Amino acid sequence: MTKNRHELPRKRPARAAKDEIAEDLPTLEPVADDLPTLEAIEAEAPPAGPVRVAALPGEGEFAVVLQVDVDDMDKKAVADAVKAPLTAACAAAAASLRHRKVLVRFGGEALIGSAVKDLVAELLKPRKPLLVVVQRGMGDEKVAEGKLPEVQVATTDSSAGVQADVATGELEAADLDLALAPHLPALQAAAKGRRVRLVFTGAARPDAALRGKLSELLLLAGARAGAIGERVLFDLDLTDRVRGTTAGDRLTIAVQCADSDETTQDALELALPDHAAACQGKFVRFDLSRPAGGPRARCLSWAREHGAVRVDFGDEVAWPPLLALVAGAEPTLRLQPNGRTTAQTLAALVAEAPAHAAACKGKAIVLDWPAGFALDAEAGKALCEVTGALQPAALACTFGGDLREPFVPDPCAFAQDGATTTVTLDSEAGKPAELLRAIDRRLPGKLAELHGKSVRVQVGGSAALSRTLLRGVCTTLEHAGVARLEVVDGDTVDVLMPTLLAVHKQPGGLRVEARLEGRDAAQIERAVERSLAKLATALPSLAGAAVTIVWPGADGASPHVARLLDLFVGKQADKVLLEAGAGKAQQLHPKPVVAPPPPPAAVAAPAALDVAAAPATAGGAVGPTQLCLLGRRDDVAPPMVVVGVPAGAEPAHLAAVEAELQQHLPRFHGRAVLLVLRADGRDVPVRRVDPLVDLLRRTVPATAAATLFFRGPDAEGRPHFEAVHSRLASVPAGTTFVDPRARRGVAAPQP
């Protein structure tokens, strides 16, 4: 009896004896699947003999009738012939013979002697019939008689309940049910509202079937509890604490916890088996009236043992666990919420992570979140706790096995250095796409703090950082309105903001101011490259406009100014001026021309030629001394002309070339002009801007629809031209084209 006065068995050991035995048993190898299949053999009916015995339904007072038919034979041989089949029939009908009235009726053609009566008595007495009567044509003959089994029952009524002491003596267990039957009505009458205990003494003990019957009878009689010795059959005072309801795929079990966890667990042991079938394949929820460690653990283990798909305690998912470890070179902790809310998922992550510390410490690991999971600030805090518990060398996150991004070490760290914020990008934290996702997650939250501030982007790690990624970060910072932006990559420090060139509109054109403060020569060079690329794309045609370049300390020969000049001339600016701080603007375009000696009469423009027939290098004179027409096509859009220009940088040569160009500018109108420098009868690729190239870039675009320079062979050995100026959408500036002379045989004019 427990301290709560419940007559219950002693607490079961935590580990079943069968589990200990199972560990000592040898492991059996699986049987091969390819064993031969044995065909079933149809059982043949035993051959019919001279004696046939059949068990028939009862008649009158007899519960069983054994019909024995004997064929004609010697009277003395009947007993021996009957013995075997009658023995088999008695064995088959043993359960129905016990304590029943049995009629053994003989028929057939044989004469049945009195010896058969003794044989019947001998064979049936061990089956304990209540009465055996033989009919052999001479009336009813009683050959055996027994009596019903009996037990002695003493009932005691006390404040603890009703106890029935049952003395079975030498009674066999099979007869116990029948022997108890006369005493059960009195026991049921005394059981209502009481706790009933039956104590059996003697050889016989109730089996499972009888225990179930007694339990059912006591429940129907209104007993509060029933027990056989120390075995509890039921206890409503306990089982009423555990109530289960099923709805669809969910089983809910409400547990009213007692003051003592032991009492609660006793109630669970009694009540849970009734819900075992309903637990299989269900979502099982336990509602405990108060937190209780022992009962909770028992509920969880019971539900798992009986096939629950998920186990909840209130709104908490207790099983299956959130984290599943997938072993490998890079261990993966996969999160499986199984219906958990975001808050429950994060709480379970922090709670379960320490169990995996041994497998993750010092390794590069992956935390695989469910697809679409939002990593907000709360998730970030949970990640910090998990990192502290696992102590990995590196940690990356994926979402449904995809969209990987690094978290440890931090791929995008922020530090304050005086008035400057340093953003360190770890190039070794992951692949470019992974780093970009990690940066996109961290950077937006800092942008408001960086507005109007000085920011330095530091590239960390020994690996090269993707140019596209770095450019994307810098663009984001520029749009956030930082006042100054530097990029430190190895030994290179580049200043991106403020931009080098500030473009302002003014009456009649543009004013472009160079802001050089805080930049060295190398930084200025990089800034010019960026500015030219942006302006080439952003500026529309400048036809009819004047452009003023403000560059302190520069002159017209400055390479940076020259490149800006080329850009504005290519955009068809009418005039380009330079303000270098001397107080007077210098006109760079159009450049004043010194009149050359009068040239001889111009040769008339050649007519269109069959470009497929003439050799690529054949040419005819375009002007008096300098220019050579290498090819022309008038049947394409736009029409093109290939002009050879003698290479040279002497002032007199430049003046002569410019003078001839001025003559032929009207002929270039609407054409794509392909310029080829020539020396000793060979083409000279343009690799850099020299005075002659500068002259051509400033002069030819005045009328040409597009201006292209011969650049020589490309990386694949194909001669090509590059467009340096264009008014045509089909020929964008900066685009390269295969040399049409090599591809189509553009012909030179014929004399």
XYZ file of C-alpha atoms in Angstrom:
751
model
C 0.000 0.000 0.000
C 1.402 3.414 -0.979
C 1.465 6.402 1.320
C -1.654 7.589 -0.527
C -3.404 4.375 0.641
C -3.582 3.043 -2.896
C -3.147 -0.702 -3.012
C -0.683 -0.721 -5.884
C 2.258 -2.897 -6.873
C 5.667 -1.806 -5.874
C 7.304 0.628 -8.282
C 8.608 -1.199 -11.298
C 12.338 -1.098 -11.915
C 13.401 1.562 -14.422
C 15.015 -1.122 -16.579
C 13.044 -4.211 -17.486
C 14.713 -7.569 -16.915
C 13.922 -8.554 -20.504
C 16.040 -5.630 -21.730
C 19.023 -6.863 -19.718
C 18.542 -10.383 -21.063
C 18.226 -9.065 -24.621
C 21.679 -7.463 -24.393
C 23.240 -10.846 -23.582
C 21.573 -12.660 -26.448
C 23.656 -13.266 -29.595
C 22.923 -11.228 -32.702
C 21.332 -13.387 -35.357
C 22.361 -12.950 -38.956
C 19.473 -12.133 -41.300
C 18.136 -15.065 -43.277
C 18.790 -14.879 -46.991
C 15.870 -13.683 -49.057
C 16.421 -16.269 -51.784
C 15.365 -19.360 -49.844
C 13.318 -21.822 -51.905
C 9.563 -21.570 -51.594
C 7.907 -24.776 -50.384
C 4.627 -25.658 -51.947
C 1.781 -26.484 -49.595
C 0.697 -30.111 -49.520
C -2.993 -30.691 -49.198
C -3.737 -32.700 -46.083
C -5.388 -35.987 -46.861
C -8.315 -37.033 -44.727
C -7.503 -40.057 -42.560
C -8.829 -43.230 -44.026
C -12.280 -44.126 -42.767
C -12.083 -46.940 -40.220
C -14.610 -49.281 -38.715
C -15.193 -46.825 -35.824
C -16.237 -43.179 -36.311
C -16.617 -40.687 -33.433
C -18.334 -37.286 -33.842
C -19.008 -34.545 -31.249
C -22.609 -33.358 -31.688
C -24.553 -30.458 -30.129
C -26.104 -31.105 -26.774
C -29.476 -32.758 -26.265
C -31.738 -32.202 -23.318
C -29.719 -32.176 -20.099
C -26.549 -33.173 -21.909
C -24.175 -30.395 -23.003
C -22.152 -32.692 -25.271
C -23.079 -35.803 -27.288
C -20.326 -38.119 -28.537
C -21.755 -40.260 -31.361
C -19.792 -43.513 -31.816
C -20.655 -45.597 -34.900
C -19.105 -49.093 -35.056
C -19.196 -51.308 -38.139
C -20.004 -55.006 -37.844
C -17.191 -56.834 -36.045
C -16.566 -59.403 -33.343
C -18.039 -58.263 -30.014
C -14.728 -58.857 -28.227
C -12.893 -56.601 -30.689
C -15.183 -53.565 -30.233
C -13.510 -52.153 -27.132
C -10.049 -52.199 -28.725
C -11.383 -50.678 -31.967
C -13.191 -47.844 -30.123
C -10.334 -46.864 -27.802
C -8.131 -44.887 -30.239
C -10.805 -42.804 -32.029
C -12.673 -42.130 -28.776
C -9.428 -40.995 -27.114
C -8.791 -38.554 -29.978
C -12.362 -37.220 -29.822
C -12.117 -36.670 -26.045
C -8.869 -34.752 -26.469
C -10.372 -32.538 -29.179
C -13.483 -31.781 -27.069
C -11.678 -31.557 -23.715
C -12.760 -27.976 -22.951
C -16.433 -28.743 -23.599
C -16.370 -31.943 -21.524
C -15.010 -30.425 -18.305
C -17.738 -30.159 -15.651
C -20.469 -30.891 -18.240
C -23.032 -33.684 -18.633
C -21.894 -35.924 -21.498
C -23.853 -38.535 -23.461
C -21.845 -41.248 -25.283
C -24.165 -42.900 -27.788
C -23.192 -45.987 -29.748
C -24.678 -46.909 -33.109
C -23.826 -49.036 -36.104
C -24.079 -52.730 -36.850
C -21.755 -54.108 -34.151
C -22.947 -55.543 -30.863
C -21.627 -53.301 -28.040
C -20.649 -55.271 -24.963
C -20.420 -54.069 -21.371
C -16.637 -53.750 -21.633
C -17.205 -50.547 -23.588
C -18.789 -48.920 -20.522
C -15.568 -49.362 -18.568
C -13.571 -47.984 -21.507
C -15.751 -44.851 -21.707
C -15.445 -44.286 -17.963
C -11.674 -44.718 -18.151
C -11.252 -42.254 -21.052
C -13.636 -39.520 -19.840
C -12.932 -39.376 -16.113
C -9.600 -37.527 -16.621
C -11.611 -34.866 -18.504
C -13.600 -34.245 -15.281
C -17.139 -34.386 -16.671
C -20.007 -33.732 -14.304
C -21.910 -36.819 -15.566
C -21.249 -39.498 -18.251
C -24.109 -41.618 -19.592
C -23.714 -44.411 -22.174
C -26.459 -45.453 -24.566
C -25.830 -48.794 -26.318
C -29.383 -49.966 -26.944
C -30.066 -50.968 -23.312
C -31.300 -47.692 -21.842
C -29.198 -44.968 -20.156
C -26.244 -46.306 -18.212
C -24.375 -43.930 -15.862
C -20.652 -44.721 -16.013
C -19.042 -41.672 -14.331
C -20.091 -38.827 -12.069
C -18.188 -35.787 -10.771
C -18.893 -32.560 -8.874
C -18.442 -28.844 -9.504
C -15.213 -27.203 -8.277
C -15.426 -25.140 -5.102
C -13.399 -22.463 -3.339
C -13.740 -20.948 0.112
C -14.246 -17.160 0.139
C -14.012 -15.005 3.285
C -14.920 -11.316 2.896
C -13.637 -8.575 5.232
C -14.991 -5.014 5.125
C -12.872 -2.188 6.582
C -12.264 1.512 6.139
C -9.620 0.680 3.540
C -12.160 -1.246 1.452
C -13.351 -4.798 0.884
C -10.929 -7.719 0.933
C -11.964 -11.188 -0.273
C -9.648 -14.053 0.749
C -10.073 -16.941 -1.694
C -8.761 -20.366 -0.604
C -8.341 -22.523 -3.713
C -6.756 -25.582 -2.079
C -5.685 -28.082 -4.734
C -8.035 -26.638 -7.308
C -6.649 -26.392 -10.822
C -6.394 -22.938 -12.407
C -8.706 -23.974 -15.244
C -11.523 -24.557 -12.723
C -11.079 -21.327 -10.810
C -13.512 -19.315 -12.931
C -16.304 -21.861 -12.385
C -15.543 -22.228 -8.701
C -15.714 -18.459 -8.124
C -18.998 -17.981 -9.948
C -21.291 -18.642 -6.922
C -19.423 -16.081 -4.799
C -19.355 -13.218 -7.316
C -22.882 -11.809 -6.707
C -22.109 -11.223 -3.031
C -18.748 -9.677 -3.915
C -20.399 -7.353 -6.437
C -22.984 -6.289 -3.898
C -20.265 -5.276 -1.433
C -18.106 -3.522 -4.072
C -20.141 -0.431 -4.880
C -18.126 2.707 -4.119
C -15.408 0.670 -2.379
C -11.862 -0.419 -3.080
C -11.855 -4.211 -3.591
C -8.914 -6.529 -3.170
C -8.909 -10.309 -3.792
C -6.204 -12.422 -2.160
C -5.806 -15.989 -3.497
C -4.194 -18.769 -1.446
C -3.615 -22.305 -2.644
C -2.430 -23.792 -5.929
C -4.705 -21.935 -8.368
C -4.196 -18.341 -9.478
C -6.416 -16.348 -11.882
C -5.100 -16.101 -15.420
C -5.334 -13.033 -17.669
C -8.817 -13.903 -18.905
C -10.182 -14.303 -15.373
C -8.465 -11.131 -14.203
C -10.143 -9.244 -17.051
C -13.501 -10.752 -16.157
C -13.158 -9.833 -12.470
C -12.104 -6.313 -13.382
C -15.132 -5.887 -15.633
C -17.531 -7.243 -12.982
C -16.148 -4.975 -10.267
C -16.361 -1.939 -12.533
C -19.966 -2.753 -13.364
C -20.655 -3.101 -9.648
C -19.372 0.443 -9.057
C -16.088 -0.343 -7.316
C -13.582 2.520 -7.149
C -10.576 0.220 -7.380
C -9.861 -3.452 -7.906
C -6.716 -5.483 -7.243
C -5.655 -9.122 -7.050
C -2.977 -9.279 -4.445
C -0.411 -6.662 -5.418
C -1.613 -6.561 -9.038
C -3.872 -3.552 -9.606
C -6.718 -4.231 -12.000
C -8.035 -0.683 -12.033
C -8.085 2.366 -9.796
C -10.538 5.075 -10.750
C -9.089 7.397 -8.133
C -5.905 7.314 -10.227
C -7.140 6.785 -13.771
C -9.633 9.628 -13.468
C -6.543 11.845 -13.340
C -5.706 10.859 -16.947
C -8.290 11.629 -19.614
C -7.754 11.134 -23.336
C -9.708 12.487 -26.301
C -9.096 11.826 -29.994
C -9.975 14.205 -32.827
C -8.738 13.371 -36.320
C -4.982 12.843 -36.225
C -4.622 14.311 -32.724
C -4.751 12.608 -29.332
C -4.996 14.914 -26.321
C -4.294 13.484 -22.850
C -5.080 15.707 -19.880
C -3.185 14.762 -16.694
C -4.344 16.059 -13.325
C -1.112 15.810 -11.371
C -1.251 14.733 -7.723
C 0.816 16.360 -4.993
C 3.224 13.461 -5.294
C 4.906 12.643 -8.608
C 4.861 8.976 -7.612
C 1.075 9.003 -7.390
C 0.846 10.753 -10.780
C 3.129 8.172 -12.339
C 1.049 5.358 -10.810
C -1.985 6.909 -12.486
C -0.128 7.072 -15.808
C 0.929 3.429 -15.584
C -2.695 2.427 -15.118
C -4.371 4.780 -17.608
C -1.946 5.140 -20.517
C -2.288 1.543 -21.789
C -5.938 2.294 -22.580
C -4.767 4.913 -25.112
C -1.964 2.905 -26.711
C -3.899 2.042 -29.870
C -5.044 5.652 -30.329
C -1.445 6.902 -29.983
C -0.115 5.124 -33.089
C 0.618 7.598 -35.905
C -0.962 10.546 -34.054
C 0.078 14.011 -32.900
C -0.066 13.501 -29.114
C -0.510 16.406 -26.734
C -0.150 16.125 -22.949
C -1.739 18.825 -20.810
C -0.169 18.473 -17.340
C -1.895 20.498 -14.627
C 1.500 21.478 -13.243
C 5.141 21.059 -14.301
C 6.332 17.624 -13.215
C 9.641 16.216 -14.408
C 9.053 12.530 -13.755
C 5.518 12.328 -15.200
C 6.571 14.418 -18.190
C 9.457 12.058 -18.972
C 7.163 9.054 -18.629
C 4.547 10.579 -20.953
C 7.203 11.353 -23.558
C 8.770 7.895 -23.496
C 5.342 6.203 -23.593
C 4.173 8.222 -26.600
C 7.384 7.500 -28.517
C 7.168 3.787 -27.698
C 3.624 3.647 -29.072
C 4.286 5.319 -32.422
C 3.412 8.982 -31.867
C 4.389 11.203 -34.797
C 4.840 14.260 -32.572
C 4.636 14.885 -28.836
C 3.615 18.256 -27.405
C 3.388 19.459 -23.819
C 0.886 22.254 -24.036
C 2.238 24.504 -26.816
C 5.781 23.109 -26.552
C 6.916 20.525 -29.093
C 9.003 18.007 -27.131
C 9.570 15.382 -29.823
C 10.912 14.850 -32.409
C 13.894 17.057 -31.483
C 14.519 20.269 -33.401
C 18.128 19.473 -34.332
C 19.233 16.515 -36.402
C 22.996 16.044 -36.842
C 24.136 14.931 -40.286
C 27.726 13.738 -39.958
C 30.366 14.455 -42.581
C 33.491 16.462 -43.296
C 31.305 19.502 -42.629
C 28.796 18.497 -39.911
C 25.299 19.836 -40.574
C 22.740 20.625 -37.895
C 19.354 20.493 -39.631
C 16.441 22.309 -37.977
C 13.087 20.505 -38.182
C 10.472 22.692 -36.437
C 7.650 20.103 -36.694
C 5.013 22.737 -36.008
C 7.055 24.869 -33.611
C 6.520 28.619 -33.761
C 9.495 30.868 -34.439
C 9.917 31.593 -30.729
C 9.688 27.880 -29.870
C 12.172 27.035 -32.623
C 14.740 29.514 -31.319
C 14.235 28.371 -27.720
C 14.655 24.714 -28.739
C 17.756 25.588 -30.781
C 19.450 27.161 -27.771
C 18.363 24.287 -25.509
C 19.445 21.429 -27.809
C 22.669 22.859 -29.245
C 24.957 21.954 -26.287
C 24.206 18.251 -26.850
C 26.069 18.478 -30.185
C 29.107 20.376 -28.902
C 31.419 17.345 -29.051
C 30.664 16.760 -32.743
C 30.992 20.440 -33.738
C 33.756 21.958 -31.617
C 36.657 23.268 -33.711
C 35.024 22.280 -37.036
C 33.435 24.152 -39.927
C 29.724 23.409 -39.512
C 26.465 24.251 -41.278
C 23.199 25.225 -39.607
C 20.395 24.373 -42.034
C 17.270 26.433 -41.316
C 13.868 25.634 -42.844
C 13.342 27.153 -46.288
C 12.013 30.696 -46.003
C 12.937 31.079 -42.309
C 13.471 34.762 -41.445
C 16.718 35.435 -39.579
C 15.757 38.531 -37.625
C 17.394 40.129 -34.595
C 16.034 37.446 -32.232
C 17.419 34.711 -34.448
C 20.750 36.531 -34.486
C 20.854 36.459 -30.670
C 20.075 32.748 -30.686
C 22.890 32.187 -33.199
C 25.331 33.942 -30.884
C 24.338 31.621 -28.016
C 24.612 28.571 -30.261
C 28.066 29.655 -31.433
C 29.185 30.001 -27.825
C 27.886 26.521 -26.996
C 29.280 24.727 -30.058
C 32.576 26.662 -30.437
C 32.955 25.893 -34.170
C 35.899 27.042 -36.257
C 33.404 28.397 -38.792
C 29.625 28.457 -39.068
C 27.532 28.937 -42.193
C 23.755 28.969 -42.531
C 21.635 27.476 -45.285
C 17.895 27.588 -45.811
C 16.365 24.330 -46.947
C 19.851 23.262 -48.065
C 20.226 26.357 -50.291
C 21.224 30.042 -50.137
C 24.321 29.438 -48.039
C 25.850 32.376 -46.208
C 28.671 32.577 -43.648
C 28.193 33.791 -40.075
C 31.380 32.833 -38.220
C 33.849 34.395 -38.596
C 31.827 37.551 -39.262
C 32.044 38.271 -43.008
C 31.055 41.913 -42.543
C 32.397 43.445 -39.322
C 31.960 47.070 -38.243
C 34.459 49.043 -36.124
C 34.716 52.695 -35.179
C 38.101 54.418 -35.572
C 37.646 57.983 -34.442
C 35.342 59.714 -36.901
C 35.733 56.913 -39.457
C 33.697 53.702 -39.545
C 35.664 50.730 -40.879
C 33.712 47.988 -42.613
C 35.878 44.839 -42.874
C 34.900 42.307 -45.533
C 36.406 38.855 -44.956
C 37.282 37.491 -48.411
C 37.900 33.992 -46.982
C 34.488 33.655 -45.296
C 32.837 32.120 -48.356
C 32.203 32.239 -52.069
C 31.240 35.606 -53.618
C 27.528 34.800 -53.788
C 27.581 33.606 -50.151
C 29.430 36.721 -49.002
C 27.009 38.929 -50.884
C 24.025 37.355 -49.100
C 25.734 37.787 -45.723
C 26.620 41.417 -46.465
C 23.114 42.169 -47.743
C 21.761 40.856 -44.428
C 24.031 42.981 -42.218
C 24.685 46.198 -44.111
C 21.162 47.680 -44.438
C 20.749 47.891 -40.676
C 23.840 50.125 -40.437
C 23.159 52.502 -43.327
C 21.191 55.038 -41.298
C 24.140 55.390 -38.891
C 26.610 55.946 -41.759
C 24.787 58.801 -43.479
C 27.094 61.830 -43.753
C 29.993 59.956 -42.132
C 33.437 58.886 -43.307
C 33.567 55.169 -44.151
C 36.537 52.950 -44.944
C 35.901 49.564 -46.589
C 38.739 47.207 -45.614
C 39.232 43.978 -47.575
C 40.430 41.314 -45.127
C 41.689 37.796 -45.748
C 44.273 36.486 -48.168
C 41.785 35.541 -50.902
C 40.881 37.963 -53.678
C 37.520 39.624 -53.147
C 35.068 39.656 -56.038
C 35.175 42.994 -57.852
C 31.433 42.802 -58.426
C 30.785 42.240 -54.717
C 33.041 45.098 -53.676
C 31.448 47.391 -56.237
C 27.999 46.448 -54.954
C 28.955 47.273 -51.346
C 30.419 50.608 -52.379
C 27.345 51.466 -54.450
C 25.123 50.736 -51.454
C 27.239 53.017 -49.255
C 27.207 55.759 -51.890
C 23.401 55.640 -52.069
C 23.300 55.803 -48.265
C 24.902 59.260 -48.485
C 28.280 58.735 -46.831
C 30.447 61.853 -46.943
C 33.711 60.069 -47.773
C 34.291 56.526 -48.935
C 37.673 54.808 -49.111
C 38.450 51.245 -50.185
C 41.564 49.565 -48.785
C 42.556 46.413 -50.660
C 46.044 45.245 -49.726
C 48.400 48.201 -50.253
C 45.931 50.034 -52.495
C 43.802 52.839 -51.049
C 41.150 54.178 -53.385
C 38.895 57.168 -52.713
C 35.453 56.726 -54.228
C 33.629 59.604 -52.565
C 33.429 62.438 -52.997
C 33.529 61.778 -56.757
C 36.463 63.309 -58.619
C 34.388 65.191 -61.191
C 31.336 67.271 -60.323
C 29.207 68.131 -63.350
C 27.089 71.287 -63.236
C 24.819 72.725 -65.854
C 25.440 76.318 -66.857
C 23.968 78.556 -69.539
C 24.996 77.208 -72.917
C 26.616 74.014 -71.677
C 28.344 72.208 -68.793
C 30.921 72.986 -66.125
C 33.025 70.021 -64.972
C 35.022 70.622 -61.763
C 37.835 68.353 -60.581
C 37.925 67.873 -56.769
C 41.437 66.686 -56.029
C 41.546 67.149 -52.247
C 42.845 64.111 -50.347
C 43.846 62.129 -53.465
C 47.326 61.196 -54.626
C 48.328 60.692 -58.279
C 47.382 57.017 -58.344
C 44.015 57.719 -56.775
C 43.386 60.499 -59.293
C 44.220 58.122 -62.158
C 41.711 55.519 -60.904
C 39.093 58.225 -60.314
C 39.507 59.528 -63.875
C 38.927 56.035 -65.269
C 35.708 55.688 -63.274
C 34.513 59.186 -64.133
C 35.098 58.763 -67.861
C 33.130 55.516 -67.882
C 30.210 57.126 -66.065
C 30.193 60.291 -68.164
C 30.381 58.364 -71.428
C 27.169 56.595 -70.449
C 25.350 59.403 -68.665
C 25.996 62.387 -70.961
C 23.768 62.869 -73.986
C 24.970 64.490 -77.208
C 26.577 67.872 -76.504
C 25.975 69.291 -79.989
C 25.670 73.088 -79.674
C 27.025 73.100 -76.098
C 30.198 74.522 -74.580
C 32.024 72.539 -71.891
C 34.345 74.114 -69.338
C 36.849 71.823 -67.582
C 37.980 73.220 -64.221
C 41.204 71.438 -63.234
C 43.545 73.429 -60.988
C 47.168 73.413 -62.169
C 46.487 71.457 -65.382
C 47.256 72.381 -68.961
C 46.081 71.245 -72.336
C 48.818 68.595 -72.529
C 47.704 66.912 -69.296
C 46.740 63.297 -70.079
C 43.667 63.520 -67.832
C 42.465 66.683 -69.521
C 43.203 65.146 -72.933
C 40.998 62.182 -72.163
C 38.180 64.449 -71.019
C 38.639 66.446 -74.206
C 38.323 63.290 -76.298
C 35.112 62.422 -74.477
C 33.488 65.813 -74.995
C 34.586 66.034 -78.616
C 33.117 62.583 -79.170
C 29.865 63.897 -77.665
C 29.891 66.642 -80.375
C 30.573 69.549 -78.024
C 30.941 72.769 -80.045
C 33.584 74.134 -77.729
C 35.772 72.789 -74.901
C 37.563 75.202 -72.525
C 40.055 74.605 -69.716
C 40.250 76.681 -66.511
C 43.492 75.848 -64.731
C 43.454 78.705 -62.209
C 45.432 81.236 -64.258
C 42.388 83.467 -64.582
C 41.824 82.888 -68.303
C 40.163 79.902 -69.951
C 42.144 78.098 -72.634
C 40.237 76.871 -75.675
C 41.005 73.219 -76.336
C 38.440 72.579 -79.051
C 38.219 73.466 -81.830
C 41.977 73.994 -81.962
C 43.235 76.993 -83.971
C 44.734 75.721 -87.246
C 47.804 77.189 -88.981
C 46.976 77.518 -92.659
C 49.106 75.111 -94.714
C 50.505 75.887 -98.178
C 47.810 75.830 -100.840
C 47.256 72.201 -101.784
C 46.971 71.019 -105.374
C 43.568 70.417 -106.851
C 41.636 67.746 -105.035
C 41.050 64.462 -106.662
C 37.406 63.789 -107.278
C 35.765 61.317 -104.938
C 35.945 57.814 -106.337
C 32.827 56.023 -107.333
C 31.428 53.023 -105.472
C 33.449 49.879 -106.102
C 32.819 46.163 -106.048
C 34.306 45.626 -102.611
C 34.425 41.878 -102.984
C 36.916 42.031 -105.853
C 39.642 44.464 -104.769
C 42.532 43.479 -102.457
C 42.326 44.660 -98.885
C 45.456 46.828 -98.947
C 45.128 48.387 -102.386
C 44.709 52.155 -102.140
C 44.443 55.395 -104.043
C 45.345 58.930 -103.045
C 42.584 60.880 -101.307
C 44.504 64.147 -100.960
C 47.561 65.690 -102.432
C 50.226 64.180 -100.189
C 49.010 62.528 -97.008
C 45.754 60.538 -96.955
C 45.138 57.246 -98.753
C 41.750 55.635 -99.422
C 42.097 51.942 -98.466
C 38.530 50.917 -99.067
C 34.923 52.033 -99.313
C 31.402 50.646 -99.262
C 28.361 52.673 -100.154
C 25.848 49.805 -100.139
C 25.769 49.336 -96.356
C 24.179 51.339 -93.555
C 25.968 53.432 -92.595
C 28.241 53.659 -95.615
C 31.872 53.192 -94.610
C 35.238 54.430 -95.776
C 38.662 53.128 -94.742
C 41.274 55.917 -94.739
C 45.002 55.408 -94.365
C 46.927 58.145 -92.526
C 50.762 58.264 -92.566
C 52.114 57.919 -89.037
C 54.222 60.751 -87.620
C 54.306 63.292 -84.827
C 56.241 66.222 -86.345
C 54.348 69.532 -86.229
C 54.633 70.038 -89.990
C 53.284 66.553 -90.653
C 50.390 67.119 -88.258
C 49.561 70.436 -89.930
C 49.562 68.831 -93.373
C 47.311 65.959 -92.234
C 44.901 68.355 -90.569
C 44.733 70.538 -93.656
C 43.847 67.577 -95.864
C 41.295 66.336 -93.340
C 39.554 69.698 -93.418
C 39.206 69.330 -97.217
C 37.657 65.870 -96.953
C 35.389 66.407 -93.962
C 32.359 67.015 -96.224
C 33.005 63.618 -97.870
C 32.883 61.938 -94.426
C 29.397 63.260 -93.726
C 27.085 60.429 -92.599
C 29.792 57.775 -93.002
C 31.584 55.490 -90.588
C 35.230 56.522 -91.002
C 37.765 53.764 -90.243
C 41.219 55.290 -89.672
C 44.382 53.220 -90.229
C 47.844 54.607 -89.396
C 50.381 53.571 -92.040
C 54.199 53.329 -91.982
C 56.380 51.889 -94.759
C 53.305 50.513 -96.501
C 52.067 48.605 -93.424
C 49.210 49.131 -90.999
C 50.241 50.474 -87.570
C 47.856 49.540 -84.707
C 46.862 52.416 -82.400
C 47.936 51.426 -78.893
C 48.095 54.838 -77.197
C 47.063 58.438 -77.651
C 49.819 60.376 -79.442
C 49.568 63.833 -81.102
C 48.426 62.353 -84.444
C 45.744 60.218 -82.812
C 44.642 63.206 -80.759
C 44.382 65.266 -83.960
C 42.283 62.616 -85.703
C 39.976 62.186 -82.677
C 39.301 65.911 -82.603
C 38.871 66.480 -86.340
C 37.114 63.526 -87.994
C 34.037 63.422 -85.633
C 33.042 66.909 -86.867
C 31.208 65.302 -89.827
C 31.621 61.519 -89.537
C 28.718 59.459 -88.195
C 31.229 57.249 -86.371
C 35.009 57.263 -85.949
C 36.958 54.021 -85.533
C 40.704 53.343 -85.084
C 42.578 50.258 -86.243
C 43.734 48.427 -83.067
C 45.533 45.474 -84.683
C 44.919 41.805 -83.788
C 42.843 40.925 -80.706
C 43.502 38.066 -78.236
C 42.436 35.564 -80.883
C 44.589 37.100 -83.614
C 41.729 38.851 -85.467
C 42.457 42.401 -86.751
C 39.823 44.784 -85.454
C 38.715 48.400 -85.126
C 37.426 50.203 -82.013
C 34.801 52.952 -82.118
C 36.009 56.084 -80.296
C 33.055 58.222 -81.314
C 29.591 57.482 -82.659
C 26.218 59.040 -83.325
C 24.838 55.667 -84.314
C 22.929 53.261 -82.048
C 24.330 50.348 -84.070
C 27.941 51.430 -83.424
C 28.230 52.275 -79.688
C 31.416 54.053 -78.624
C 33.928 51.634 -77.136
C 32.674 48.680 -79.220
C 35.132 46.636 -81.285
C 34.511 45.388 -84.851
C 36.320 42.904 -87.057
C 38.402 44.542 -89.783
C 35.999 44.626 -92.774
C 38.929 44.446 -95.180
C 39.872 41.038 -93.822
C 36.284 39.834 -93.628
C 34.678 41.217 -96.784
C 37.584 42.457 -98.880
C 36.672 46.170 -98.864
C 38.136 47.422 -102.141
C 40.355 50.372 -102.817
C 39.271 52.769 -105.564
C 40.539 52.230 -109.088
C 42.310 55.052 -110.916
